[in-house]
């Protein structure tokens, strides 16, 4: 008795130490989280394709730029035409602004509108070394007190758009996290009917989040990972959702142990032993899955892989250390006012009870199990046809990119200002030139080849002085200045007849590349905004063909090792792919016909696939590890029905929590995050409520014990399994309680 008392004191002492260590570390880790936004890179370089032609041109172009300033365009709109007095007032603003320390160069303008005389603009070069967001904010504040009274001033251009994009991502630290945690809290209160236990789970998620933020921030500062606003938003959601899912499994196991009469120490030990294997397996699978993004050729994709992996690792650490320690210290009080009481049953009331009793003890999932048992083939075939019908709309999913102005879902000043420019200066204002670099000796040939492409309105070589270069229209005065040469290369600006990010400009650039690449010895390369859009689209198509099979191979390998089977993993992967196709098809319908969105970023399908497969596999693991455990004890058919009944509630709760957390991404006014939020949330709910609850159990029953081929379990008759269960050794009482997965006996 004394030994048992000392052992319990040791467990409580260890729990107190673990909680104190976590709470002591929360302060320093939390400060690191506050600095995470400073490690972001949200400019165009963060999203460029690695090694693509447009990226090479971007690197070459730096040698030709005398100033790395980012232009901010201030657009003035008045009630009437801009006369000399109005332009003089705008000039006063320009002179006042030019004295600011973040201005690098001369402020150009004012330039009156060509198609709307009530509009004029000035161009303010913002120094590369300055904080663009702060500089634009100060510029807007200065121009709010404009010398031109009564005029509306809007700041746009590359600097304005970058500032508004950074401001949109600034909501990550506050709005996004608050919405996600509030959604999780409401769901947990409904699940546990307790005010204290949800707070414990939320605390575990927050500790995981600050640990993840500290790790990612340190890695970003060391140059080991690339972090942008999108990655940070996904990181926050992923950590909260994953840690909460792991907590649901652990708490469910602890509750069952307490109901069976175990004391708090034995209950927590049973919970950890019973859930550590499936939690580690599911977390490890997600980590391996997201790391497959390192095979992508897009910088933003490659950066997200290790960022998400660090987040999942932090969720695992918190769920398996802080949470068990806190649950041990709180004991039954964590479940107040509905604390589980011993019911006098065996240590595991569901382990050896007849199937009928198990189904009766879990009314809802017992009824679902009976429905699945009656007509498994009709059920899985019907469910498959329903999912396939939704997946049939996948070809309608438009993921060919959008204009930079369509990135925002709310009205922002930079977007409104650009529309004012388009109205006042005409469509040519949006026709940003393509950039071509080539060998200096072939500049004239490259310019001639470019001008011969349909949709190109002119090509001009960058020179060291005033005057037109190669490609100059005949008849213009002044002799051509000498082309500027850097490392034997020249730079040409090629004017396009379409806005830079339109589909028409992308097709023009495609033809332009064919034209200039054909010039022998020129080694010509085409870059610019339209070229970036083209390279992003082509790189995304390449990534889909490379990353998706890689993710499937990794997940399949993990399932084969975990389930010791080939048939089950293959079928589970097939259902996961079908579920993803259904979510993507539903997304096509909602985005096009309900929300009327302008298209999608090319990386949306890839991100949705990686997260749906990597996260959806959790539910496969939770269901099928329990099914295998029960099949060894009770036979395949009964094992599947027991697993469905005993894990249904936990898997459903986990799916709802994860869907709610990802749905929180929609609060940020970014088109990409809205689409990702819908696809992942809808897909997770589809996976948890339909695929894992009906399709997989029904398919498992129809396939029979061949599901476990080639393990011995696939060759063992049902009666032999039951005999072995009856004659075999019993499991230790302290390790058998629970309602969720676990590795269980082997076969």
XYZ file of C-alpha atoms in Angstrom:
747
model
C 0.000 0.000 0.000
C 2.839 2.390 0.872
C 4.516 1.612 -2.429
C 1.323 2.371 -4.315
C 0.903 5.651 -2.389
C 4.500 6.684 -3.132
C 3.939 5.819 -6.792
C 0.859 8.011 -6.953
C 2.701 10.854 -5.267
C 5.450 10.512 -7.872
C 2.888 10.722 -10.682
C 1.282 13.812 -9.158
C 4.693 15.385 -8.584
C 5.662 14.784 -12.214
C 2.345 16.247 -13.377
C 2.867 19.409 -11.308
C 6.378 19.770 -12.737
C 5.169 19.374 -16.340
C 2.398 21.958 -15.885
C 4.746 24.432 -14.196
C 7.357 24.059 -16.946
C 4.746 24.717 -19.630
C 3.281 27.715 -17.811
C 6.738 29.173 -17.121
C 7.668 28.809 -20.793
C 4.383 30.341 -21.980
C 5.613 33.912 -21.421
C 8.819 33.769 -23.492
C 7.121 31.617 -26.129
C 4.194 34.032 -26.280
C 6.509 36.976 -26.945
C 8.020 35.012 -29.838
C 4.516 34.574 -31.214
C 4.004 38.322 -31.157
C 7.107 38.782 -33.311
C 6.112 36.125 -35.844
C 4.577 38.644 -38.246
C 7.936 40.424 -38.458
C 9.447 37.278 -39.995
C 6.929 37.231 -42.858
C 7.820 37.905 -46.476
C 4.707 38.906 -48.412
C 6.240 40.514 -51.501
C 6.155 38.926 -54.947
C 9.404 37.004 -54.371
C 7.683 34.920 -51.701
C 5.327 33.469 -54.317
C 7.575 33.173 -57.381
C 8.174 29.768 -58.987
C 11.612 28.420 -58.022
C 13.928 28.355 -61.046
C 11.219 29.478 -63.507
C 12.071 31.779 -66.412
C 10.257 34.739 -64.839
C 12.238 34.256 -61.625
C 15.527 34.264 -63.555
C 14.500 37.502 -65.281
C 13.582 39.015 -61.909
C 17.089 38.247 -60.644
C 18.736 39.606 -63.796
C 16.606 42.751 -63.702
C 18.098 43.805 -60.364
C 21.395 44.615 -62.130
C 19.578 47.104 -64.409
C 17.615 48.924 -61.699
C 19.358 52.067 -60.439
C 16.817 52.210 -57.628
C 15.050 49.367 -55.925
C 12.249 51.705 -54.863
C 8.660 50.429 -54.840
C 6.253 52.904 -56.476
C 3.206 54.160 -54.596
C 0.673 55.980 -56.786
C -1.453 58.702 -55.222
C -4.626 59.286 -57.258
C -6.571 62.546 -56.877
C -10.253 62.735 -57.805
C -11.950 66.167 -57.925
C -15.461 67.366 -58.745
C -14.333 69.077 -61.949
C -11.418 69.172 -64.405
C -7.914 69.489 -63.015
C -6.891 73.038 -63.972
C -3.557 74.772 -63.341
C -4.487 75.660 -59.760
C -5.446 72.087 -58.930
C -2.239 70.712 -60.422
C -0.229 73.331 -58.511
C -1.850 72.218 -55.258
C -0.975 68.598 -56.048
C 2.611 69.719 -56.754
C 2.711 71.198 -53.245
C 1.736 67.770 -51.888
C 4.455 66.140 -53.980
C 7.092 68.548 -52.649
C 5.934 67.980 -49.075
C 6.020 64.207 -49.474
C 9.471 64.206 -51.127
C 11.066 65.258 -47.840
C 10.042 62.083 -46.033
C 12.917 59.734 -45.107
C 11.277 56.727 -46.784
C 11.169 58.411 -50.219
C 13.953 57.201 -52.539
C 14.187 59.499 -55.576
C 12.047 62.150 -57.196
C 8.272 62.243 -56.846
C 6.881 62.211 -60.406
C 3.849 64.224 -61.436
C 1.242 65.455 -61.253
C -0.051 63.776 -64.426
C -3.671 64.556 -65.401
C -5.972 61.823 -66.635
C -6.233 61.289 -70.379
C -9.834 60.100 -70.380
C -11.107 61.742 -67.217
C -9.815 65.271 -66.607
C -11.080 65.262 -63.000
C -8.320 62.790 -62.051
C -4.561 63.265 -61.654
C -1.783 61.200 -60.103
C 1.697 61.417 -58.630
C 4.170 58.560 -58.257
C 6.070 58.297 -54.961
C 9.112 55.947 -54.910
C 9.189 54.147 -51.547
C 12.682 53.024 -50.551
C 13.276 49.281 -50.531
C 14.841 49.568 -47.058
C 11.687 51.155 -45.635
C 8.761 49.282 -44.145
C 6.295 49.515 -47.043
C 3.233 49.208 -44.829
C 4.327 51.975 -42.488
C 5.439 54.200 -45.381
C 2.084 53.875 -47.156
C 0.237 54.522 -43.907
C 2.240 57.733 -43.372
C 1.706 58.751 -47.011
C -2.040 58.324 -46.673
C -2.012 60.354 -43.461
C -0.055 63.166 -45.137
C -2.347 63.290 -48.164
C -5.452 63.234 -46.003
C -4.579 66.893 -45.396
C -4.037 67.642 -49.092
C -3.432 71.113 -50.438
C -6.166 70.351 -52.988
C -9.268 70.884 -50.884
C -12.290 68.713 -51.526
C -10.375 66.078 -53.515
C -10.424 62.370 -52.690
C -6.930 60.884 -52.525
C -6.299 57.142 -52.866
C -2.888 55.487 -52.559
C -2.408 52.459 -54.786
C 0.315 50.995 -56.999
C 2.632 48.121 -55.978
C 3.402 49.749 -52.624
C -0.272 50.408 -51.854
C -1.331 46.880 -52.761
C 1.520 45.394 -50.696
C 0.541 47.537 -47.702
C -3.130 46.533 -47.906
C -2.155 42.880 -48.286
C 0.016 43.078 -45.167
C -2.842 44.780 -43.309
C -5.184 41.955 -44.315
C -2.766 39.382 -42.945
C -2.382 41.493 -39.809
C -5.716 40.059 -38.670
C -4.086 36.686 -38.184
C -2.792 37.497 -34.727
C -6.158 38.714 -33.474
C -9.336 38.128 -35.445
C -8.464 34.734 -36.905
C -7.290 33.242 -33.630
C -10.243 34.658 -31.683
C -12.785 33.254 -34.161
C -11.104 29.836 -34.282
C -10.854 29.497 -30.504
C -14.433 30.705 -29.983
C -15.733 28.094 -32.442
C -13.730 25.330 -30.772
C -14.860 26.424 -27.306
C -18.545 26.306 -28.262
C -18.168 22.824 -29.781
C -16.247 21.484 -26.787
C -18.822 22.822 -24.330
C -21.530 21.046 -26.340
C -19.501 17.819 -26.400
C -18.370 17.762 -22.775
C -21.217 19.736 -21.110
C -18.549 21.117 -18.818
C -17.151 24.636 -18.442
C -13.729 23.569 -17.142
C -12.621 20.790 -19.497
C -12.953 22.901 -22.682
C -10.753 25.561 -21.078
C -8.098 22.932 -20.344
C -8.172 21.763 -23.968
C -8.054 25.345 -25.256
C -5.071 26.029 -22.978
C -3.272 23.003 -24.410
C -3.962 24.295 -27.933
C -2.676 27.782 -27.067
C 0.498 26.354 -25.543
C 1.008 24.275 -28.672
C 0.481 27.402 -30.744
C 3.064 29.506 -28.920
C 5.552 26.621 -29.103
C 4.936 26.296 -32.851
C 5.235 30.063 -33.340
C 8.534 30.161 -31.468
C 9.942 27.267 -33.511
C 8.757 28.672 -36.844
C 9.942 32.181 -35.964
C 13.400 30.935 -35.033
C 13.600 28.849 -38.216
C 12.466 31.814 -40.344
C 15.002 34.181 -38.773
C 17.727 31.599 -39.406
C 16.682 31.359 -43.046
C 15.652 27.707 -42.727
C 11.999 28.261 -43.693
C 10.119 30.862 -45.720
C 7.118 32.352 -43.927
C 4.351 34.466 -45.443
C 0.926 35.600 -44.282
C -0.872 32.653 -45.855
C 1.425 30.138 -44.169
C 1.032 31.832 -40.789
C -2.766 31.767 -41.035
C -2.762 28.073 -41.946
C -0.267 27.376 -39.144
C -2.559 28.883 -36.505
C -5.587 26.940 -37.724
C -3.700 23.681 -38.137
C -2.211 23.715 -34.642
C -5.484 24.560 -32.881
C -7.471 21.991 -34.875
C -4.946 19.159 -34.579
C -4.272 19.641 -30.867
C -8.014 19.735 -30.142
C -8.543 16.530 -32.142
C -5.831 14.741 -30.170
C -7.360 16.038 -26.940
C -10.772 14.607 -27.876
C -9.254 11.139 -28.228
C -7.296 11.363 -24.993
C -10.186 12.725 -22.922
C -12.611 10.113 -24.268
C -10.242 7.351 -23.172
C -9.785 8.919 -19.733
C -13.537 9.278 -19.246
C -14.140 5.593 -19.985
C -11.422 4.581 -17.557
C -12.948 6.736 -14.809
C -16.389 5.230 -15.513
C -14.921 1.765 -15.150
C -13.677 2.576 -11.641
C -10.054 3.522 -12.268
C -8.505 6.195 -10.047
C -7.192 9.390 -11.736
C -3.632 8.067 -12.059
C -4.685 4.802 -13.666
C -7.226 6.601 -15.842
C -4.641 8.990 -17.294
C -2.096 6.200 -17.745
C -4.717 4.133 -19.547
C -5.683 7.092 -21.719
C -2.098 7.829 -22.734
C -1.239 4.190 -23.397
C -4.417 3.645 -25.361
C -4.166 6.735 -27.569
C -0.448 7.549 -27.868
C 0.069 5.125 -30.761
C -2.781 6.355 -32.987
C -2.095 10.006 -32.091
C 1.602 9.667 -32.953
C 0.743 7.716 -36.102
C -1.769 10.300 -37.295
C 0.482 13.235 -36.395
C 3.473 11.606 -38.061
C 1.412 10.992 -41.187
C 0.346 14.633 -41.366
C 3.956 15.758 -40.898
C 5.181 13.480 -43.689
C 2.268 14.547 -45.888
C 2.858 18.293 -45.591
C 6.613 17.841 -46.018
C 5.830 16.520 -49.492
C 5.256 20.181 -50.374
C 9.047 20.515 -50.405
C 8.862 18.829 -53.821
C 6.911 21.839 -55.133
C 8.544 24.406 -57.391
C 6.548 27.304 -55.920
C 8.288 29.201 -53.109
C 5.084 29.671 -51.103
C 4.281 25.947 -51.302
C 7.755 24.850 -50.275
C 7.714 27.234 -47.337
C 4.385 25.933 -46.044
C 5.615 22.328 -45.764
C 8.108 22.724 -42.875
C 5.972 25.449 -41.246
C 2.976 23.102 -41.035
C 5.194 20.196 -39.944
C 6.569 22.216 -37.023
C 3.006 23.145 -36.069
C 1.829 19.518 -35.969
C 4.909 18.517 -33.964
C 4.093 21.216 -31.399
C 0.489 19.982 -31.199
C 1.730 16.449 -30.503
C 4.071 17.627 -27.749
C 1.382 19.631 -25.980
C -1.321 16.961 -26.335
C 0.908 14.209 -24.938
C 2.590 16.177 -22.115
C 0.684 19.190 -20.800
C -2.811 17.805 -21.360
C -2.312 14.453 -19.524
C -0.594 16.277 -16.648
C -3.435 18.798 -16.320
C -6.084 16.044 -16.530
C -4.308 14.080 -13.804
C -4.232 17.061 -11.445
C -7.902 17.868 -12.064
C -9.093 14.261 -11.883
C -12.856 13.818 -12.061
C -13.271 17.529 -11.349
C -12.306 18.303 -14.943
C -15.698 16.906 -16.044
C -17.786 18.908 -13.536
C -20.775 19.040 -13.268
C -21.142 15.690 -15.102
C -18.155 13.895 -13.645
C -18.004 10.224 -14.700
C -18.835 7.853 -11.833
C -17.866 4.198 -11.479
C -20.702 2.023 -12.784
C -19.482 -1.237 -11.310
C -18.669 -2.675 -14.730
C -15.511 -4.388 -15.774
C -12.403 -2.373 -16.392
C -13.389 -2.179 -20.042
C -17.169 -2.531 -20.251
C -17.133 -2.792 -24.056
C -14.195 -5.191 -24.426
C -15.933 -8.525 -23.876
C -19.571 -7.497 -23.743
C -21.832 -8.980 -26.434
C -22.135 -6.876 -29.565
C -25.822 -6.313 -28.823
C -24.927 -4.734 -25.490
C -22.311 -2.485 -27.082
C -24.785 -1.279 -29.706
C -27.392 -0.650 -27.012
C -24.909 1.304 -24.887
C -24.271 3.734 -27.764
C -27.771 4.351 -29.193
C -27.010 6.664 -32.120
C -23.956 4.897 -33.442
C -25.457 1.551 -32.591
C -28.351 2.315 -34.959
C -25.920 3.465 -37.667
C -23.938 0.242 -37.247
C -27.110 -1.836 -37.679
C -27.946 0.058 -40.885
C -24.445 -0.596 -42.232
C -24.654 -4.267 -41.246
C -27.955 -4.915 -43.020
C -27.019 -3.850 -46.563
C -23.319 -3.006 -46.737
C -22.945 -3.388 -50.516
C -25.926 -1.235 -51.391
C -24.734 1.360 -48.890
C -21.145 1.673 -50.100
C -22.145 1.577 -53.777
C -24.801 4.257 -53.240
C -22.426 6.439 -51.231
C -19.737 6.054 -53.882
C -22.138 7.092 -56.634
C -23.203 10.139 -54.623
C -19.591 11.220 -54.112
C -18.761 10.514 -57.761
C -21.667 12.711 -58.868
C -20.173 15.634 -56.930
C -16.676 14.836 -58.242
C -18.014 15.032 -61.826
C -17.936 18.832 -61.515
C -14.160 18.933 -60.937
C -13.454 19.939 -64.589
C -15.452 23.113 -63.931
C -13.088 24.177 -61.156
C -11.266 27.232 -62.538
C -7.803 27.540 -61.015
C -5.935 29.537 -63.649
C -5.149 32.508 -61.457
C -6.794 35.861 -60.803
C -5.851 39.486 -61.078
C -3.908 40.896 -58.144
C -6.855 43.211 -57.524
C -9.152 40.178 -57.144
C -7.055 38.851 -54.257
C -9.047 41.016 -51.835
C -12.641 40.103 -50.968
C -13.395 43.473 -49.393
C -13.068 46.993 -50.762
C -9.577 48.297 -49.988
C -8.085 51.634 -50.938
C -5.430 50.199 -53.267
C -8.053 48.370 -55.344
C -10.359 51.391 -55.525
C -7.420 53.596 -56.491
C -6.374 51.269 -59.298
C -9.915 51.301 -60.667
C -9.793 55.091 -60.652
C -6.543 54.965 -62.652
C -8.040 52.546 -65.168
C -11.030 54.827 -65.623
C -9.000 58.012 -65.970
C -6.027 56.806 -67.992
C -7.637 54.054 -70.083
C -7.010 50.357 -70.487
C -3.363 50.967 -71.420
C -2.727 51.975 -67.789
C -3.018 48.329 -66.812
C -0.875 47.093 -69.679
C 2.353 46.567 -67.718
C 5.207 45.718 -70.103
C 6.774 42.289 -70.241
C 10.508 42.232 -69.547
C 12.959 40.408 -71.796
C 16.649 39.832 -71.121
C 19.004 38.679 -73.878
C 22.618 38.616 -75.030
C 23.741 42.142 -75.925
C 24.807 41.267 -79.460
C 21.337 40.022 -80.419
C 19.258 42.863 -78.968
C 17.986 44.093 -82.353
C 16.995 40.596 -83.467
C 15.188 39.907 -80.212
C 13.313 43.222 -80.452
C 12.290 42.446 -84.024
C 11.125 38.963 -83.055
C 9.102 40.378 -80.152
C 7.407 42.990 -82.337
C 6.378 40.245 -84.730
C 4.240 38.533 -82.052
C 0.493 39.157 -82.170
C -0.581 41.259 -79.171
C 2.804 43.022 -78.813
C 2.571 46.775 -79.474
C 6.268 47.644 -79.198
C 9.667 46.601 -77.883
C 12.383 48.918 -76.588
C 15.851 48.263 -75.222
C 16.828 49.913 -71.938
C 19.505 52.509 -72.651
C 22.029 54.533 -70.680
C 20.584 57.854 -71.804
C 17.528 59.484 -73.353
C 16.325 58.442 -76.745
C 14.772 55.309 -78.115
C 16.681 52.087 -78.428
C 16.188 49.074 -80.613
C 12.657 48.671 -81.777
C 12.149 52.452 -82.048
C 9.336 53.445 -84.355
C 10.719 54.977 -87.565
C 10.391 58.693 -87.973
C 11.082 59.642 -84.381
C 13.711 62.276 -83.795
C 16.935 61.844 -81.835
C 19.607 59.276 -82.326
C 19.321 56.024 -80.414
C 21.287 55.969 -77.192
C 23.606 53.080 -76.462
C 21.895 50.020 -74.931
C 22.704 49.471 -71.309
C 24.715 46.266 -70.896
C 25.163 44.353 -67.645
C 27.267 41.184 -67.650
C 26.844 40.946 -71.394
C 23.066 41.123 -71.200
C 20.518 43.747 -72.227
C 16.995 44.359 -71.022
C 13.982 45.069 -73.217
C 10.536 46.315 -72.241
C 7.835 44.777 -74.436
C 4.443 46.510 -74.434
C 1.394 44.257 -74.446
C -2.089 44.998 -75.707
C -3.732 43.527 -72.599
C -3.566 44.065 -68.805
C -0.647 42.167 -67.315
C -2.596 39.597 -65.270
C -5.356 38.920 -67.781
C -5.650 35.595 -69.563
C -5.041 37.446 -72.845
C -1.676 38.756 -71.591
C -0.679 35.285 -70.439
C -1.314 33.895 -73.914
C 0.620 36.784 -75.502
C 3.593 36.031 -73.249
C 3.392 32.351 -74.183
C 3.698 33.312 -77.868
C 6.344 35.918 -77.041
C 8.535 33.280 -75.473
C 8.239 31.079 -78.544
C 9.251 34.049 -80.705
C 12.305 35.262 -78.773
C 13.501 31.763 -77.870
C 13.803 31.079 -81.594
C 16.452 33.816 -82.009
C 19.751 31.877 -82.235
C 22.446 32.793 -79.727
C 20.234 35.278 -77.890
C 19.455 33.144 -74.827
C 16.385 35.346 -74.431
C 14.180 35.069 -71.352
C 10.772 36.616 -70.756
C 9.626 37.882 -67.349
C 7.241 40.415 -65.877
C 3.817 40.144 -64.267
C 2.149 38.186 -67.082
C 5.130 35.819 -67.276
C 4.924 35.212 -63.518
C 1.234 34.340 -63.930
C 2.098 31.926 -66.753
C 4.944 30.295 -64.809
C 2.783 29.995 -61.694
C 0.059 28.247 -63.692
C 2.477 25.843 -65.386
C 4.374 25.191 -62.152
C 1.137 24.465 -60.308
C 0.170 21.924 -62.962
C 3.593 20.321 -62.567
C 3.242 20.304 -58.773
C -0.138 18.576 -58.984
C 1.452 15.817 -61.077
C 4.405 15.426 -58.675
C 3.210 16.248 -55.154
C -0.144 14.432 -55.244
C 1.339 10.999 -56.117
C 4.087 11.601 -53.547
C 1.560 12.359 -50.792
C -0.481 9.278 -51.723
C 2.622 7.083 -51.685
C 3.687 8.368 -48.258
C 0.228 7.937 -46.744
C -0.128 4.481 -48.298
C 3.214 3.383 -46.850
C 2.237 4.584 -43.378
C -1.104 2.762 -43.524
C 0.530 -0.455 -44.734
C 2.938 -0.424 -41.786
C 0.273 0.590 -39.279
C -2.473 -1.821 -40.373
C -0.126 -4.615 -41.542
C -2.257 -4.926 -44.652
C -2.193 -3.944 -48.326
C -5.853 -4.202 -49.290
C -7.182 -1.948 -46.516
C -4.711 0.911 -47.186
C -5.380 0.814 -50.946
C -9.143 0.986 -50.415
C -8.779 3.730 -47.813
C -6.621 5.794 -50.172
C -9.233 5.338 -52.910
C -12.003 6.624 -50.631
C -9.842 9.583 -49.625
C -9.198 10.565 -53.257
C -12.917 10.224 -54.002
C -13.739 12.415 -51.006
C -11.292 15.073 -52.225
C -12.798 14.990 -55.713
C -16.253 15.466 -54.235
C -15.121 18.471 -52.197
C -13.442 20.019 -55.244
C -16.538 19.442 -57.385
C -18.766 20.999 -54.738
C -16.326 23.903 -54.539
C -16.632 24.486 -58.282
C -20.413 24.769 -57.966
C -20.320 27.043 -54.913
C -17.546 29.324 -56.198
C -19.050 29.741 -59.670
C -22.802 29.708 -59.083
C -23.293 30.770 -55.454
C -20.454 33.140 -54.547
C -19.664 34.207 -58.142
C -15.924 34.328 -57.460
C -13.491 35.508 -60.171
C -11.564 32.222 -60.312
C -8.992 30.611 -58.049
C -5.275 30.663 -57.448
C -3.573 27.702 -59.174
C -2.262 26.382 -55.838
C -5.717 26.063 -54.244
C -6.349 22.457 -55.443
C -2.902 21.343 -54.285
C -3.230 22.856 -50.813
C -6.736 21.442 -50.450
C -5.541 17.978 -51.480
C -2.568 17.917 -49.126
C -4.603 19.004 -46.115
C -7.646 16.861 -46.858
C -5.576 13.722 -47.400
C -3.104 14.343 -44.575
C -5.808 15.324 -42.073
C -8.472 12.942 -43.356
C -6.108 10.051 -42.844
C -6.396 10.721 -39.098
C -9.933 9.390 -39.164
C -8.814 6.346 -41.150
C -6.221 5.651 -38.494
C -8.604 6.161 -35.561
C -11.263 3.927 -37.150
C -9.173 1.169 -38.689
C -6.683 0.681 -35.845
C -9.672 0.088 -33.570
C -11.305 -2.144 -36.207
C -8.186 -4.290 -36.374
C -7.960 -4.511 -32.608
C -11.583 -5.592 -32.347
C -11.273 -7.970 -35.318
C -8.534 -9.888 -33.539
C -10.734 -10.285 -30.474
C -14.163 -10.717 -32.022
C -13.786 -11.507 -35.733
C -13.809 -9.177 -38.716
C -17.529 -8.468 -39.053
C -18.119 -7.827 -35.369
C -14.837 -5.937 -35.082
C -15.846 -3.459 -37.777
C -19.251 -2.890 -36.183
C -17.706 -2.385 -32.758
C -15.107 0.036 -34.133
C -17.786 2.057 -35.904
C -19.930 2.195 -32.765
C -17.120 3.015 -30.340
C -15.232 5.578 -32.438
C -18.137 7.261 -34.250
C -18.736 9.944 -31.653
C -15.088 10.881 -31.258
C -14.380 10.954 -35.008
C -17.470 13.069 -35.647
C -16.545 15.532 -32.905
C -12.975 15.724 -34.198
C -14.221 16.358 -37.735
C -16.569 19.127 -36.636
C -13.789 20.797 -34.611
C -11.307 20.653 -37.482
C -13.891 21.924 -39.981
C -14.803 24.807 -37.674
C -11.181 25.853 -37.205
C -10.443 25.836 -40.939
C -13.684 27.714 -41.604
C -12.243 30.530 -39.478
C -9.805 31.271 -42.322
C -12.753 32.810 -44.177
C -12.732 35.807 -41.798
C -9.557 37.087 -43.468
C -10.431 39.137 -46.586
C -8.221 37.070 -48.915
C -9.750 35.106 -51.803
C -7.273 32.230 -51.540
C -7.993 31.655 -47.849
C -11.765 31.779 -48.374
C -11.561 29.055 -51.014
C -9.179 26.927 -48.960
C -11.431 27.329 -45.905
C -14.476 26.048 -47.802
C -12.727 23.135 -49.506
C -11.009 21.820 -46.376
C -13.987 22.386 -44.053
C -16.472 20.809 -46.450
C -14.069 17.975 -47.239
C -13.362 17.212 -43.579
C -17.078 17.110 -42.749
C -17.713 14.899 -45.772
C -14.897 12.630 -44.673
C -15.936 12.370 -41.024
C -19.724 12.222 -41.442
C -20.119 10.197 -44.639
C -16.935 8.424 -45.709
C -15.723 7.185 -42.293
C -19.224 6.640 -40.905
C -20.824 4.816 -43.846
C -18.606 4.175 -46.865
C -15.521 2.678 -45.189
C -17.390 0.443 -42.670
C -19.800 -0.804 -45.364
C -16.938 -1.494 -47.770
C -15.008 -3.297 -45.025
C -17.987 -5.561 -44.290
C -18.515 -6.345 -47.968
C -14.844 -7.121 -48.626
C -14.695 -9.241 -45.479
C -11.539 -10.410 -43.772
C -9.679 -10.079 -47.097
C -9.473 -6.429 -45.989
C -6.460 -7.445 -43.858
C -4.543 -9.325 -46.579
C -1.759 -10.453 -46.480
C -1.635 -10.602 -42.654
C -2.720 -13.773 -40.844
C -5.880 -11.982 -39.814
C -7.110 -12.234 -43.414
C -6.863 -16.042 -43.336
C -8.332 -16.688 -39.900
C -11.920 -18.008 -39.858
C -14.403 -16.158 -37.686
C -14.910 -19.097 -35.324
C -11.153 -19.476 -34.799
C -10.910 -15.828 -33.922
C -13.657 -16.129 -31.363
C -12.053 -19.270 -29.880
C -8.702 -17.544 -29.561
C -10.401 -14.612 -27.891
C -12.086 -16.915 -25.392
C -8.998 -18.985 -24.599
C -6.349 -16.305 -24.905
C -4.981 -14.164 -22.078
C -6.980 -11.152 -20.969
C -5.640 -7.654 -21.396
C -4.440 -5.801 -18.304
C -7.310 -3.878 -16.781
C -5.317 -0.654 -16.536
C -4.622 -0.542 -20.270
C -7.862 -1.657 -21.816
C -10.387 1.053 -21.104
C -11.463 3.351 -23.842
C -13.570 4.134 -26.823
C -11.005 5.156 -29.384
C -8.184 3.663 -31.369
C -5.081 1.914 -30.139
C -2.787 -0.688 -31.553
C -4.295 -3.497 -29.541
C -3.450 -7.199 -30.032
C -1.578 -8.166 -33.171
C -2.115 -10.853 -35.739
